[in-house]
JSON list of C-alpha atoms in Angstrom, two decimals:
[
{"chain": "A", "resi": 68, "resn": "UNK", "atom": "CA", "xyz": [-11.34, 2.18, 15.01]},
{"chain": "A", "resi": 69, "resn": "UNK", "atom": "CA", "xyz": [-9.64, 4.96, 16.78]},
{"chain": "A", "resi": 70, "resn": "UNK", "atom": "CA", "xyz": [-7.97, 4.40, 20.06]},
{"chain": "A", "resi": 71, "resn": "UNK", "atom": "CA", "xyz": [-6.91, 7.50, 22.06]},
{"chain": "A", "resi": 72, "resn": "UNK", "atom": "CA", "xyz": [-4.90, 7.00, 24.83]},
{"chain": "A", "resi": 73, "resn": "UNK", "atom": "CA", "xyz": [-4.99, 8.56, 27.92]},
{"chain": "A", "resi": 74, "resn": "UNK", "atom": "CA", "xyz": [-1.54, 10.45, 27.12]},
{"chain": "A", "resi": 75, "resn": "UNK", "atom": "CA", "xyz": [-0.45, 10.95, 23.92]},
{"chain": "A", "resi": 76, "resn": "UNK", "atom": "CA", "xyz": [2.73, 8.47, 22.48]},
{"chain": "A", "resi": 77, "resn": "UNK", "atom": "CA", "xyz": [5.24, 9.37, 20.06]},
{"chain": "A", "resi": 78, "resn": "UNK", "atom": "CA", "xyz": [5.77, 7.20, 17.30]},
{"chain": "A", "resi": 79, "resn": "UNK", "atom": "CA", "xyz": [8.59, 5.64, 19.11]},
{"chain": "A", "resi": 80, "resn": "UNK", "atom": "CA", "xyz": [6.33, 4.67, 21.98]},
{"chain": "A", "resi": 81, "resn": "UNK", "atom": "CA", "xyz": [3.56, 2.93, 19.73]},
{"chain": "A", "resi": 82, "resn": "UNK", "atom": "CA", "xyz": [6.07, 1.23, 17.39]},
{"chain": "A", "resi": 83, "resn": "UNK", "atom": "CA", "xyz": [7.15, -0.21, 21.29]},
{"chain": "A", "resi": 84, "resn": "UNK", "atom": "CA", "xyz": [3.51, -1.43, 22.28]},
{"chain": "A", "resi": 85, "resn": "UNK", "atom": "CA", "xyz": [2.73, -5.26, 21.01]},
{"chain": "A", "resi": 86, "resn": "UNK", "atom": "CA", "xyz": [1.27, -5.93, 17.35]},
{"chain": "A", "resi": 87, "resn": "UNK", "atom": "CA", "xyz": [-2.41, -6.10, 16.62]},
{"chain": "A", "resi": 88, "resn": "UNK", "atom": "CA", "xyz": [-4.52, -8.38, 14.68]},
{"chain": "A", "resi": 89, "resn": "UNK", "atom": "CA", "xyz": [-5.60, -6.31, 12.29]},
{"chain": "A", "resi": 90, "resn": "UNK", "atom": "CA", "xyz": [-2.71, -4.01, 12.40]},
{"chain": "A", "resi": 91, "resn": "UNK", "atom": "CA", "xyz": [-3.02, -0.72, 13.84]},
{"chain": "A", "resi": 92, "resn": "UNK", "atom": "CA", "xyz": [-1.24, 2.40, 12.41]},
{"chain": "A", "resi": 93, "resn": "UNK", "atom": "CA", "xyz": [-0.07, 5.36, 14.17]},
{"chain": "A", "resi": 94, "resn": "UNK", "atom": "CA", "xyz": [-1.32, 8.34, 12.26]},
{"chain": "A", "resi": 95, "resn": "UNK", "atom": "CA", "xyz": [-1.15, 12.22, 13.34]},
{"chain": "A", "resi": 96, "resn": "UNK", "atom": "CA", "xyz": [-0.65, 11.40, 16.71]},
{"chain": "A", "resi": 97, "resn": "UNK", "atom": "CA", "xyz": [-3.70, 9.19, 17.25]},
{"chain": "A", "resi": 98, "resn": "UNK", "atom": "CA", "xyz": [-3.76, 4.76, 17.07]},
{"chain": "A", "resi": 99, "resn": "UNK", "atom": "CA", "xyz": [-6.16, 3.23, 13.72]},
{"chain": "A", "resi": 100, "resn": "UNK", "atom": "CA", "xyz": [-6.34, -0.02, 13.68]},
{"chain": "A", "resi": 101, "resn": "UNK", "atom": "CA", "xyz": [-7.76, -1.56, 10.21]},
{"chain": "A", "resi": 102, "resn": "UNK", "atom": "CA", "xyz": [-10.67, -3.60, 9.95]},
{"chain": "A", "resi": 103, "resn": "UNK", "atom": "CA", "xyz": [-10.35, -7.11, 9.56]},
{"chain": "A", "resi": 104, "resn": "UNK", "atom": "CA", "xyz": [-9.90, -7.91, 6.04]},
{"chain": "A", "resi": 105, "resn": "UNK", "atom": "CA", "xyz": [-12.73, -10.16, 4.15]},
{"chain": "A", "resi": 106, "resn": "UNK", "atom": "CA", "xyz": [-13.26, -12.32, 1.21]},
{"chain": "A", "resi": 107, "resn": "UNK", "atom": "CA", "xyz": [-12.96, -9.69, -1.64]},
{"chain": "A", "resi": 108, "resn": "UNK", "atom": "CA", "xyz": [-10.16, -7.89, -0.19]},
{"chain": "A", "resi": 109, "resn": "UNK", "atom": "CA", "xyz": [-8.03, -10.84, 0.65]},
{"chain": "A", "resi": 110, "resn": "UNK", "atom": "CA", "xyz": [-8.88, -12.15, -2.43]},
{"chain": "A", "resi": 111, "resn": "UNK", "atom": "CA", "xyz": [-7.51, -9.47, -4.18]},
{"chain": "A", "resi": 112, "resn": "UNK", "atom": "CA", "xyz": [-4.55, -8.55, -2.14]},
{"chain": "A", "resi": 113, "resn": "UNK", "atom": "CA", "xyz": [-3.46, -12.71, -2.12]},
{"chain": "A", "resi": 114, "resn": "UNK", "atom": "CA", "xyz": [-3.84, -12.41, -5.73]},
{"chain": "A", "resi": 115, "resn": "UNK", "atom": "CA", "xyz": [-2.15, -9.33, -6.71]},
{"chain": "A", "resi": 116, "resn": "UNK", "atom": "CA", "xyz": [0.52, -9.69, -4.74]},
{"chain": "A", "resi": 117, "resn": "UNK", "atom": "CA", "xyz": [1.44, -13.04, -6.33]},
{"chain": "A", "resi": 118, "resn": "UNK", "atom": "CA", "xyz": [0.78, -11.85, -9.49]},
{"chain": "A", "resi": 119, "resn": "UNK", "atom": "CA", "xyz": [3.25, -8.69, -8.94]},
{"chain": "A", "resi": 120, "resn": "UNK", "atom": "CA", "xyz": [5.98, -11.04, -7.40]},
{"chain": "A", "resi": 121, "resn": "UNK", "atom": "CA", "xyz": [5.93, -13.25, -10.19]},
{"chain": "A", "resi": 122, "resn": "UNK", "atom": "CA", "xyz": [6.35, -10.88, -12.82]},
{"chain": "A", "resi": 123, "resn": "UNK", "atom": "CA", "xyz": [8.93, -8.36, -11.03]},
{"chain": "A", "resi": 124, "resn": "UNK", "atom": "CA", "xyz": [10.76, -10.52, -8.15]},
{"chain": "A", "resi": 125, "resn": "UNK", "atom": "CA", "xyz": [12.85, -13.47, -10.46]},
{"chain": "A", "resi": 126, "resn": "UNK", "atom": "CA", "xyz": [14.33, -10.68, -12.21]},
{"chain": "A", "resi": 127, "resn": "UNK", "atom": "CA", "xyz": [15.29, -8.73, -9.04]},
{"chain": "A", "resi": 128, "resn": "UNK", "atom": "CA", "xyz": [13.37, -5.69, -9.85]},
{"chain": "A", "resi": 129, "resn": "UNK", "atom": "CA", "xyz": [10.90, -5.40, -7.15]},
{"chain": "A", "resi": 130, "resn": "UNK", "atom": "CA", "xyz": [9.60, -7.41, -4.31]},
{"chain": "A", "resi": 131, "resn": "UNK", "atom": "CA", "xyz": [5.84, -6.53, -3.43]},
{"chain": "A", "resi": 132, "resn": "UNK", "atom": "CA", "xyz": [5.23, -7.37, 0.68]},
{"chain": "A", "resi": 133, "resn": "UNK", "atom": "CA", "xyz": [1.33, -7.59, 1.99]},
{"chain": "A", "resi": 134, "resn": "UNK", "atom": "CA", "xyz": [0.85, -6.05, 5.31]},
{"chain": "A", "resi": 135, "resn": "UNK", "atom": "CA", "xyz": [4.32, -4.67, 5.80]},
{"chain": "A", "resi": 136, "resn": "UNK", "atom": "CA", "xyz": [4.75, -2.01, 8.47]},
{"chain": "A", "resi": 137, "resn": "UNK", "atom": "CA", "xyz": [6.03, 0.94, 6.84]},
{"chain": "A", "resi": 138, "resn": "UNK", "atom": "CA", "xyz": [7.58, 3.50, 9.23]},
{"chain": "A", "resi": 139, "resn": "UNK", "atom": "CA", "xyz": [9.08, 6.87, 7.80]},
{"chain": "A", "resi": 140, "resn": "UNK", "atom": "CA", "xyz": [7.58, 10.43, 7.97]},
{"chain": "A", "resi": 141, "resn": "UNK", "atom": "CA", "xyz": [6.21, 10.57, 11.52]},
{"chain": "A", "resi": 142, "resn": "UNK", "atom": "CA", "xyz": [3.73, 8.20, 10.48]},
{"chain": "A", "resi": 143, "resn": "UNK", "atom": "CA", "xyz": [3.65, 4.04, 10.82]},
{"chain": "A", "resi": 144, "resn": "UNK", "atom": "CA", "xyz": [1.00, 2.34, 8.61]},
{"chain": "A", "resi": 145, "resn": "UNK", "atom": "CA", "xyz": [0.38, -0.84, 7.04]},
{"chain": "A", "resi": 146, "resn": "UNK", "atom": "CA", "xyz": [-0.22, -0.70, 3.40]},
{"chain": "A", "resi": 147, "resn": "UNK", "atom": "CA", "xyz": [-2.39, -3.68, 2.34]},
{"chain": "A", "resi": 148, "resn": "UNK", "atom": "CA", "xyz": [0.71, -4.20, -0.77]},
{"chain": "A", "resi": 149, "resn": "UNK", "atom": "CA", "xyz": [3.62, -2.66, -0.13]},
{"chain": "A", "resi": 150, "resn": "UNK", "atom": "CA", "xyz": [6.07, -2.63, -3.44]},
{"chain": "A", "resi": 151, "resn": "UNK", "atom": "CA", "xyz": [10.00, -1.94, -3.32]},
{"chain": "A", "resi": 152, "resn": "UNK", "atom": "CA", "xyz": [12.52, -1.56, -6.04]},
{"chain": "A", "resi": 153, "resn": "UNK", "atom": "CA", "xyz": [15.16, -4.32, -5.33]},
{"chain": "A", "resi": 154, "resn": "UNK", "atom": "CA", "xyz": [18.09, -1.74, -4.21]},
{"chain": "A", "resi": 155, "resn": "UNK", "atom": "CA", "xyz": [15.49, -0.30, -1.79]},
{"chain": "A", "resi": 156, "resn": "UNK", "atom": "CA", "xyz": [14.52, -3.55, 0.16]},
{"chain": "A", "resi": 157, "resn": "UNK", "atom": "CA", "xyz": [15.96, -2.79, 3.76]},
{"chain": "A", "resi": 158, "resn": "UNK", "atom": "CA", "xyz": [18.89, -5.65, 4.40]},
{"chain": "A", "resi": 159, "resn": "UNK", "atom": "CA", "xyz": [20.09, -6.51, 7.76]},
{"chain": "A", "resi": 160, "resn": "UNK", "atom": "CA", "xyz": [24.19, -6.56, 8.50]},
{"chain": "A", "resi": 161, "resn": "UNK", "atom": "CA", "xyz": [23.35, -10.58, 6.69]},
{"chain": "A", "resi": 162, "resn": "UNK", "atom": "CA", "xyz": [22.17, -9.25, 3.65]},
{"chain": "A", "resi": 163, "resn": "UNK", "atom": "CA", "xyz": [18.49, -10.81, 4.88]},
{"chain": "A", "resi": 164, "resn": "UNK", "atom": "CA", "xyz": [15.41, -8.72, 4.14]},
{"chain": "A", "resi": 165, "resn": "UNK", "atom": "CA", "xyz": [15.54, -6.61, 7.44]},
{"chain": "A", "resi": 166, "resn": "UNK", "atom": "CA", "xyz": [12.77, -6.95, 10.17]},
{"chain": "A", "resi": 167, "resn": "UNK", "atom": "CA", "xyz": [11.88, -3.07, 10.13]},
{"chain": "A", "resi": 168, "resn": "UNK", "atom": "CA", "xyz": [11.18, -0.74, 7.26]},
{"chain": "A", "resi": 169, "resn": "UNK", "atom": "CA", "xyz": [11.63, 2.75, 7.74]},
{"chain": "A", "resi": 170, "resn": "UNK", "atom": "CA", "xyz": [11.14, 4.37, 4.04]},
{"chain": "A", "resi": 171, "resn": "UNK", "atom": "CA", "xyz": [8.43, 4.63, 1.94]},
{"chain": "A", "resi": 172, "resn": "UNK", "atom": "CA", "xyz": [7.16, 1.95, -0.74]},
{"chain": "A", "resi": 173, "resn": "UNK", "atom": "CA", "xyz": [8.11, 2.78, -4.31]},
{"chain": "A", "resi": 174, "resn": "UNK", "atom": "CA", "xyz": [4.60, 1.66, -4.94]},
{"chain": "A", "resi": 175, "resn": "UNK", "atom": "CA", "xyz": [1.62, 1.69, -2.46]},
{"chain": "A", "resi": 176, "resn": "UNK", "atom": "CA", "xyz": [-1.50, -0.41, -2.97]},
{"chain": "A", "resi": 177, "resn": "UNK", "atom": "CA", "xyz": [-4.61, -0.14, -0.67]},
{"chain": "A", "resi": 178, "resn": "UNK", "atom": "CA", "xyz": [-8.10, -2.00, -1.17]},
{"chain": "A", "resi": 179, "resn": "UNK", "atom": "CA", "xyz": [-11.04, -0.74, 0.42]},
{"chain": "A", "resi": 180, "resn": "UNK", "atom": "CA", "xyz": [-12.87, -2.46, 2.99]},
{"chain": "A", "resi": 181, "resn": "UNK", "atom": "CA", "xyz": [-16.63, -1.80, 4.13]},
{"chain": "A", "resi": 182, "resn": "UNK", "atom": "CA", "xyz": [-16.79, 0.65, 5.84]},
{"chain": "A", "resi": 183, "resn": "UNK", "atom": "CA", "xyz": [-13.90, 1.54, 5.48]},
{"chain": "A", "resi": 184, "resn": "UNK", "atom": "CA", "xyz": [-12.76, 5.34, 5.56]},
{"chain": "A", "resi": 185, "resn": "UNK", "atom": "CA", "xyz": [-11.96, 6.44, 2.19]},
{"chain": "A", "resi": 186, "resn": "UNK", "atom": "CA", "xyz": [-10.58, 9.27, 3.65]},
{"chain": "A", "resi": 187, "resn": "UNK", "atom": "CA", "xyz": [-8.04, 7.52, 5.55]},
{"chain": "A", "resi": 188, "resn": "UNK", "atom": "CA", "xyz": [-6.65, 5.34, 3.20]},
{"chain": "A", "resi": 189, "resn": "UNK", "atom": "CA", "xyz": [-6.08, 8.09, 0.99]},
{"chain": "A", "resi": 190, "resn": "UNK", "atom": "CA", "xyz": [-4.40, 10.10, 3.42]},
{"chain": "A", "resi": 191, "resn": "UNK", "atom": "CA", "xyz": [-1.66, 7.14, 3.65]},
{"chain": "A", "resi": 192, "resn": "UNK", "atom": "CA", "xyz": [-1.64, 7.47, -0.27]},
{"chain": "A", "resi": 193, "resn": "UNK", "atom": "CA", "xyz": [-0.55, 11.07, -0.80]},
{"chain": "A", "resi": 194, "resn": "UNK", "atom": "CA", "xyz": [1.71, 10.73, 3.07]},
{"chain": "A", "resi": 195, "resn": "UNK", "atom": "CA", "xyz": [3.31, 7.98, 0.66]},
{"chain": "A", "resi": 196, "resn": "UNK", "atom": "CA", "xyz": [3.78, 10.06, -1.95]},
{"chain": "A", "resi": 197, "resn": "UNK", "atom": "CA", "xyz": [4.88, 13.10, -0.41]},
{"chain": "A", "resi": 198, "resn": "UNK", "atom": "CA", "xyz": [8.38, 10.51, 1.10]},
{"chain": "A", "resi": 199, "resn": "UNK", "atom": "CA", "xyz": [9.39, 9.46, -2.50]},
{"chain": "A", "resi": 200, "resn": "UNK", "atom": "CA", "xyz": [6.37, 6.82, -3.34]},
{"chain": "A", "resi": 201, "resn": "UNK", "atom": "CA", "xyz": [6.52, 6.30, -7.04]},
{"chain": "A", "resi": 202, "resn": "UNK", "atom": "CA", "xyz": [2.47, 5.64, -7.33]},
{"chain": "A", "resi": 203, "resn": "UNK", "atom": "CA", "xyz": [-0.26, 4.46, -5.34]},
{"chain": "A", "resi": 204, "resn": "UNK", "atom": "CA", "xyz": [-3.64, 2.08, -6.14]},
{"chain": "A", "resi": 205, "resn": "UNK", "atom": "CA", "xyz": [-6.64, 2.58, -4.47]},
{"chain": "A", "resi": 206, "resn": "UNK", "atom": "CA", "xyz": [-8.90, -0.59, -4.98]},
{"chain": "A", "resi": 207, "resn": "UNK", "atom": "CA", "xyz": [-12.63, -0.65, -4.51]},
{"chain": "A", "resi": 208, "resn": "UNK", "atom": "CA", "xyz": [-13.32, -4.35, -5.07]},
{"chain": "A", "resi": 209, "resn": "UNK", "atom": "CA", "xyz": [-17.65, -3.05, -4.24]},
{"chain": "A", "resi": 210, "resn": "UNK", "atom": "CA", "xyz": [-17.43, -0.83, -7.14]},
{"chain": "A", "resi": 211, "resn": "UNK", "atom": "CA", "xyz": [-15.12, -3.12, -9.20]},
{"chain": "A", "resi": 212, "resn": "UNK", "atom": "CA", "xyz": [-12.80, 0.21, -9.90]},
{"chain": "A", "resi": 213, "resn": "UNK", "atom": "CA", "xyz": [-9.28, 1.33, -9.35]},
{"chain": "A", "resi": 214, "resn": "UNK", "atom": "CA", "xyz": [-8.41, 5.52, -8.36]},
{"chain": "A", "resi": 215, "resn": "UNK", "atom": "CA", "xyz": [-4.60, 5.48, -9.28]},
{"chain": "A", "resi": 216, "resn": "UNK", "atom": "CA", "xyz": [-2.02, 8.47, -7.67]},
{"chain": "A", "resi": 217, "resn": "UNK", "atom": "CA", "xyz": [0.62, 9.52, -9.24]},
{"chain": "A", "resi": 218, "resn": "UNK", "atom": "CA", "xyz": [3.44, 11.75, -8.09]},
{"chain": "A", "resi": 219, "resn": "UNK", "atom": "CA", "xyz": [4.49, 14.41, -10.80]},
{"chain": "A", "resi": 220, "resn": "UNK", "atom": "CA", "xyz": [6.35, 17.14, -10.32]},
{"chain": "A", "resi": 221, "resn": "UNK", "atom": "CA", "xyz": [5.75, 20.70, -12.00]},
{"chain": "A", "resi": 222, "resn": "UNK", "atom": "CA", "xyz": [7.78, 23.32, -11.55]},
{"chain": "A", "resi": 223, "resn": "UNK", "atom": "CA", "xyz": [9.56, 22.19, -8.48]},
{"chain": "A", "resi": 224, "resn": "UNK", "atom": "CA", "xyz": [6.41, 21.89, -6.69]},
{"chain": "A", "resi": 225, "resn": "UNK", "atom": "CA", "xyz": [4.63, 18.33, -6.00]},
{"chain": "A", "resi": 226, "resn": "UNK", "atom": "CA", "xyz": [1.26, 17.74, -7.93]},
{"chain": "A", "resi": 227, "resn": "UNK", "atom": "CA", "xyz": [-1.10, 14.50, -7.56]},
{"chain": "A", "resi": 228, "resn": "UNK", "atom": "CA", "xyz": [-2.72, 13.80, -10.52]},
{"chain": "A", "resi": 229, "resn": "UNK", "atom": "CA", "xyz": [-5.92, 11.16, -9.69]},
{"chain": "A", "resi": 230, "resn": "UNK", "atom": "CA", "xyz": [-7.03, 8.72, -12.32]},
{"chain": "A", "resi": 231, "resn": "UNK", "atom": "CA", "xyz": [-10.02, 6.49, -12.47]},
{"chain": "A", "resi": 232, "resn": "UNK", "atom": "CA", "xyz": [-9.84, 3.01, -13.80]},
{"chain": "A", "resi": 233, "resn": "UNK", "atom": "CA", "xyz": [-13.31, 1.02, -14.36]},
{"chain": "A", "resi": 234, "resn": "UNK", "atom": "CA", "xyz": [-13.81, -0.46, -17.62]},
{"chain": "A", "resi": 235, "resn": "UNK", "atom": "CA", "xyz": [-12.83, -4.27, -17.74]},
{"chain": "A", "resi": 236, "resn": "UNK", "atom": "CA", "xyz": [-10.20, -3.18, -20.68]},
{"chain": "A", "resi": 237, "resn": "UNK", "atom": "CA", "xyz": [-8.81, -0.91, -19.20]},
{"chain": "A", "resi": 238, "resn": "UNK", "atom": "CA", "xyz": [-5.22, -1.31, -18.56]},
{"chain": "A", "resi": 239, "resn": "UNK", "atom": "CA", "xyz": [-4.07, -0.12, -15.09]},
{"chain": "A", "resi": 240, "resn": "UNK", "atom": "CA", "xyz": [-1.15, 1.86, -14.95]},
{"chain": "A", "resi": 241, "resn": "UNK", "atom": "CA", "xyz": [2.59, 1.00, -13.03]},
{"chain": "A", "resi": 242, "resn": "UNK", "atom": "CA", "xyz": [5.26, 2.48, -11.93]},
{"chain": "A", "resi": 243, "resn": "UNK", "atom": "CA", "xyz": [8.21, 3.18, -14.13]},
{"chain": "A", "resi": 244, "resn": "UNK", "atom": "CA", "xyz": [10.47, 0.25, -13.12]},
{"chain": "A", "resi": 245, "resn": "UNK", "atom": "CA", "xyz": [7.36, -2.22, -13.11]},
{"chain": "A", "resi": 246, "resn": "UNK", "atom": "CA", "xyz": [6.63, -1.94, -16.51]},
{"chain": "A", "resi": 247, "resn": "UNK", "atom": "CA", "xyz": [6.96, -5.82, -17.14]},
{"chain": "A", "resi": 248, "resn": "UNK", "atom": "CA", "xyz": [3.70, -6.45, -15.22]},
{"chain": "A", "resi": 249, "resn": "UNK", "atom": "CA", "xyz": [0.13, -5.52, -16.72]},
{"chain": "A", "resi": 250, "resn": "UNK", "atom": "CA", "xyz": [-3.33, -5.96, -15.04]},
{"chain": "A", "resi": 251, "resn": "UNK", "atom": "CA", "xyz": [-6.24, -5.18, -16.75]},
{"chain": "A", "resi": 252, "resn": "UNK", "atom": "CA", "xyz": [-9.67, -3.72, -14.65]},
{"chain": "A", "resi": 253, "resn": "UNK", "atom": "CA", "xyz": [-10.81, -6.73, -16.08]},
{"chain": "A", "resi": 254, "resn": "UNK", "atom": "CA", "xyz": [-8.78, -9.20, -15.21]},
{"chain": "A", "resi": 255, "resn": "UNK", "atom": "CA", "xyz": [-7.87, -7.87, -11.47]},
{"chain": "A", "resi": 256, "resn": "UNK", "atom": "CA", "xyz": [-12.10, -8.48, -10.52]},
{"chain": "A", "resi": 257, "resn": "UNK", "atom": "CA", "xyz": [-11.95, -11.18, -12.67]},
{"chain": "A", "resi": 258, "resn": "UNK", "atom": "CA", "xyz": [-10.14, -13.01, -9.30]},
{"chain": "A", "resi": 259, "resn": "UNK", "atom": "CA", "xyz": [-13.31, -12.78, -7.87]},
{"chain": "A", "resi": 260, "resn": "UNK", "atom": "CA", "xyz": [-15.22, -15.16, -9.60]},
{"chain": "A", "resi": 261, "resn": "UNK", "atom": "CA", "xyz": [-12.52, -17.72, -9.46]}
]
């Protein structure tokens, strides 16, 4: 759902206004909020986040946050997973994981909702990886496949290069740095059953 308001905000403005349930994102100008997630899609975002924080987190490599307000590059969104490297989790003057995040995941992960705009979610995606986001997941738990973005470089120029993940062996690629956690197609629907 868009919401236009009568004048247009700045970023700072919206990131001022109260918190919605779903979140709402601040994109080109203009307030999204996301639909309300349901059965399959919290199913798989519960799941995947555990299963990411298991493998990556006890060795301080990455922490993977569901939800998370993401603020950098004129845009605020809400990834469904958000991943960061350890040295990249934002720290208050405590050393506490800070209240606001204003860089980019190292790893994005979105799952498709009905009716849902495609379109949308993977303009967040490439936003992501245009600020220094390592890879992002697109996750269509309808279709029981997985698009995955990756950000090369070639010549000094940024490329995407768009895979597509749907047989139950196949093994879904990560990021560089979370290379101790695999998923299989197969095993990432399989959560739906259980």
């Amino acid at each position: 759902m868009v919401q236009t308001p009568a004048k247009p905000l700045t970023l700072d403005e919206f990131l001022q206004l109260p918190e919605t349930k779903p979140a709402s994102e601040f994109i080109d100008g203009q307030i999204i909020q996301k639909p309300m997630p349901q059965g399959k899609h919290s199913t798989v975002q519960v799941d995947l986040g555990t299963d990411i924080n298991q493998a990556l987190k006890p060795g301080h490599i990455a922490r993977a946050y569901s939800e998370l307000r993401c603020t950098f590059g004129g845009r605020s969104i809400v990834p469904d997973i958000a991943v960061f490297t350890w040295e990249r989790i934002p720290r208050d003057q405590n050393g506490k994981v800070s209240n606001n995040f204003t860089i980019a995941p190292d790893w994005t992960i979105e799952i498709l909702s009905p009716d849902q705009s495609q379109t949308k979610v993977i303009r967040n995606i490439l936003h992501s990886l245009a600020h220094s986001t390592q890879m992002g997941w697109l996750i269509d738990p309808e279709e029981e496949l997985v698009f995955v973005y990756f950000s090369d470089t070639y010549g000094g120029q940024s490329l995407r290069t768009i895979a597509l993940y749907e047989q139950e062996s196949d093994g879904l690629p990560v990021p560089p740095f979370a290379e101790s956690f695999s998923l299989t197609v197969g095993k990432l629907f399989s959560w739906l059953t259980e």
